[in-house]
Amino acid sequence: QVQLVESGGGLVQAGGSLRLSCAASGLTFRSSAMGWFRQAPGKERDFVAGISWRGVTTYDADSVKGRFTVFRDIAKNTVYLRMNSLNSEDTAVYYCAADPAGRGDSRQNAYAYWGQGTQVTVSS
């Protein structure tokens, strides 16, 4: 069965950095697209970044482009989200998702599998 396990969340001061990891198992990682979403308290879950099976990356331009980087290590079946210049608006639970069809777009319903989420809290 497919499992996605996120790690790397925590408490960080504004202006700081974190790197989230998502280890995938039970799927063909190299042909899957992976996405990162986040849900802030009282808000809907939103797309943050994605990487297609070809390695093409997409970002939610308004909120994270230029500060966040999504990348993967196929040998480790792991996708990462590097987050720099964090601010209080980045506080949320961050979820990893997998799309075995490889598309990697921003739609939540494109992703068949989800991790349990990891909390990121940015203190000002």
mmCIF file of C-alpha atoms in Angstrom, residues 20-120:
data_model
loop_
_atom_site.group_PDB
_atom_site.id
_atom_site.type_symbol
_atom_site.label_atom_id
_atom_site.label_comp_id
_atom_site.label_asym_id
_atom_site.label_seq_id
_atom_site.Cartn_x
_atom_site.Cartn_y
_atom_site.Cartn_z
ATOM 1 C CA LEU A 20 10.398 19.311 4.755
ATOM 2 C CA SER A 21 10.814 15.742 3.563
ATOM 3 C CA CYS A 22 8.277 13.236 2.286
ATOM 4 C CA ALA A 23 9.333 9.627 1.989
ATOM 5 C CA ALA A 24 7.161 7.612 -0.378
ATOM 6 C CA SER A 25 6.677 3.866 -0.572
ATOM 7 C CA GLY A 26 4.346 1.495 -2.357
ATOM 8 C CA LEU A 27 4.316 3.418 -5.642
ATOM 9 C CA THR A 28 6.551 3.942 -8.660
ATOM 10 C CA PHE A 29 8.146 7.142 -7.453
ATOM 11 C CA ARG A 30 10.033 8.020 -10.633
ATOM 12 C CA SER A 31 6.840 8.113 -12.674
ATOM 13 C CA SER A 32 4.710 9.851 -10.060
ATOM 14 C CA ALA A 33 4.128 13.535 -9.538
ATOM 15 C CA MET A 34 4.451 14.855 -6.024
ATOM 16 C CA GLY A 35 2.838 17.873 -4.492
ATOM 17 C CA TRP A 36 2.972 19.946 -1.357
ATOM 18 C CA PHE A 37 -0.134 21.550 0.087
ATOM 19 C CA ARG A 38 -0.746 23.444 3.295
ATOM 20 C CA GLN A 39 -3.670 24.242 5.540
ATOM 21 C CA ALA A 40 -3.572 27.173 7.905
ATOM 22 C CA PRO A 41 -5.929 27.329 10.912
ATOM 23 C CA GLY A 42 -9.458 28.127 9.798
ATOM 24 C CA LYS A 43 -8.544 28.059 6.114
ATOM 25 C CA GLU A 44 -8.831 25.646 3.235
ATOM 26 C CA ARG A 45 -5.982 23.438 2.140
ATOM 27 C CA ASP A 46 -4.039 25.148 -0.650
ATOM 28 C CA PHE A 47 -1.478 24.111 -3.223
ATOM 29 C CA VAL A 48 2.097 25.156 -2.465
ATOM 30 C CA ALA A 49 4.358 23.400 -4.959
ATOM 31 C CA GLY A 50 4.533 20.376 -7.193
ATOM 32 C CA ILE A 51 6.977 18.395 -9.270
ATOM 33 C CA SER A 52 5.913 16.298 -12.237
ATOM 34 C CA TRP A 53 7.346 12.941 -13.179
ATOM 35 C CA ARG A 54 9.619 14.764 -15.630
ATOM 36 C CA GLY A 55 10.904 16.994 -12.857
ATOM 37 C CA VAL A 56 9.024 20.093 -13.949
ATOM 38 C CA THR A 57 8.219 22.248 -10.932
ATOM 39 C CA THR A 58 5.254 24.511 -10.314
ATOM 40 C CA TYR A 59 4.543 26.884 -7.454
ATOM 41 C CA ASP A 60 1.782 28.960 -6.017
ATOM 42 C CA ALA A 61 3.285 32.169 -7.313
ATOM 43 C CA ASP A 62 1.541 34.578 -5.014
ATOM 44 C CA SER A 63 2.613 33.104 -1.740
ATOM 45 C CA VAL A 64 5.803 31.122 -2.113
ATOM 46 C CA LYS A 65 7.541 31.565 -5.418
ATOM 47 C CA GLY A 66 11.094 32.674 -4.923
ATOM 48 C CA ARG A 67 11.172 31.488 -1.317
ATOM 49 C CA PHE A 68 10.224 27.795 -1.579
ATOM 50 C CA THR A 69 11.880 25.129 -3.699
ATOM 51 C CA VAL A 70 10.534 21.660 -4.400
ATOM 52 C CA PHE A 71 12.942 18.937 -5.447
ATOM 53 C CA ARG A 72 13.242 15.178 -5.271
ATOM 54 C CA ASP A 73 15.734 12.374 -4.838
ATOM 55 C CA ILE A 74 14.532 9.486 -6.966
ATOM 56 C CA ALA A 75 17.067 7.100 -5.438
ATOM 57 C CA LYS A 76 15.582 7.781 -1.994
ATOM 58 C CA ASN A 77 11.926 7.973 -3.117
ATOM 59 C CA THR A 78 11.779 11.300 -1.326
ATOM 60 C CA VAL A 79 10.468 14.719 -2.229
ATOM 61 C CA TYR A 80 11.556 17.833 -0.381
ATOM 62 C CA LEU A 81 10.294 21.333 0.174
ATOM 63 C CA ARG A 82 12.943 23.856 1.013
ATOM 64 C CA MET A 83 11.402 26.933 2.652
ATOM 65 C CA ASN A 84 13.351 30.166 3.107
ATOM 66 C CA SER A 85 12.440 33.579 4.474
ATOM 67 C CA LEU A 86 9.564 32.149 6.439
ATOM 68 C CA ASN A 87 6.917 34.458 7.851
ATOM 69 C CA SER A 88 3.877 34.047 10.050
ATOM 70 C CA GLU A 89 1.621 33.494 7.044
ATOM 71 C CA ASP A 90 3.510 30.288 6.328
ATOM 72 C CA THR A 91 2.275 28.765 9.585
ATOM 73 C CA ALA A 92 0.220 25.717 8.608
ATOM 74 C CA VAL A 93 0.084 21.964 8.458
ATOM 75 C CA TYR A 94 1.991 20.899 5.368
ATOM 76 C CA TYR A 95 0.876 17.844 3.438
ATOM 77 C CA CYS A 96 2.666 15.771 0.869
ATOM 78 C CA ALA A 97 0.619 14.181 -1.916
ATOM 79 C CA ALA A 98 1.275 11.747 -4.748
ATOM 80 C CA ASP A 99 -0.215 11.561 -8.227
ATOM 81 C CA PRO A 100 0.708 8.236 -9.823
ATOM 82 C CA ALA A 101 -0.397 9.638 -13.186
ATOM 83 C CA GLY A 102 2.574 11.988 -13.039
ATOM 84 C CA ARG A 103 0.872 15.294 -13.762
ATOM 85 C CA GLY A 104 1.835 17.352 -10.727
ATOM 86 C CA ASP A 105 -0.688 20.130 -11.093
ATOM 87 C CA SER A 106 -2.268 22.301 -8.437
ATOM 88 C CA ARG A 107 -5.609 20.530 -8.139
ATOM 89 C CA GLN A 108 -6.091 18.552 -4.968
ATOM 90 C CA ASN A 109 -8.241 15.982 -6.711
ATOM 91 C CA ALA A 110 -5.341 15.138 -9.021
ATOM 92 C CA TYR A 111 -3.580 13.488 -6.099
ATOM 93 C CA ALA A 112 -4.629 10.007 -5.022
ATOM 94 C CA TYR A 113 -2.500 9.651 -1.922
ATOM 95 C CA TRP A 114 -1.786 11.944 1.004
ATOM 96 C CA GLY A 115 0.518 12.018 3.981
ATOM 97 C CA GLN A 116 -0.521 12.741 7.517
ATOM 98 C CA GLY A 117 0.895 16.264 7.535
ATOM 99 C CA THR A 118 3.622 18.031 9.457
ATOM 100 C CA GLN A 119 3.147 21.224 11.451
ATOM 101 C CA VAL A 120 5.174 24.321 10.604
#
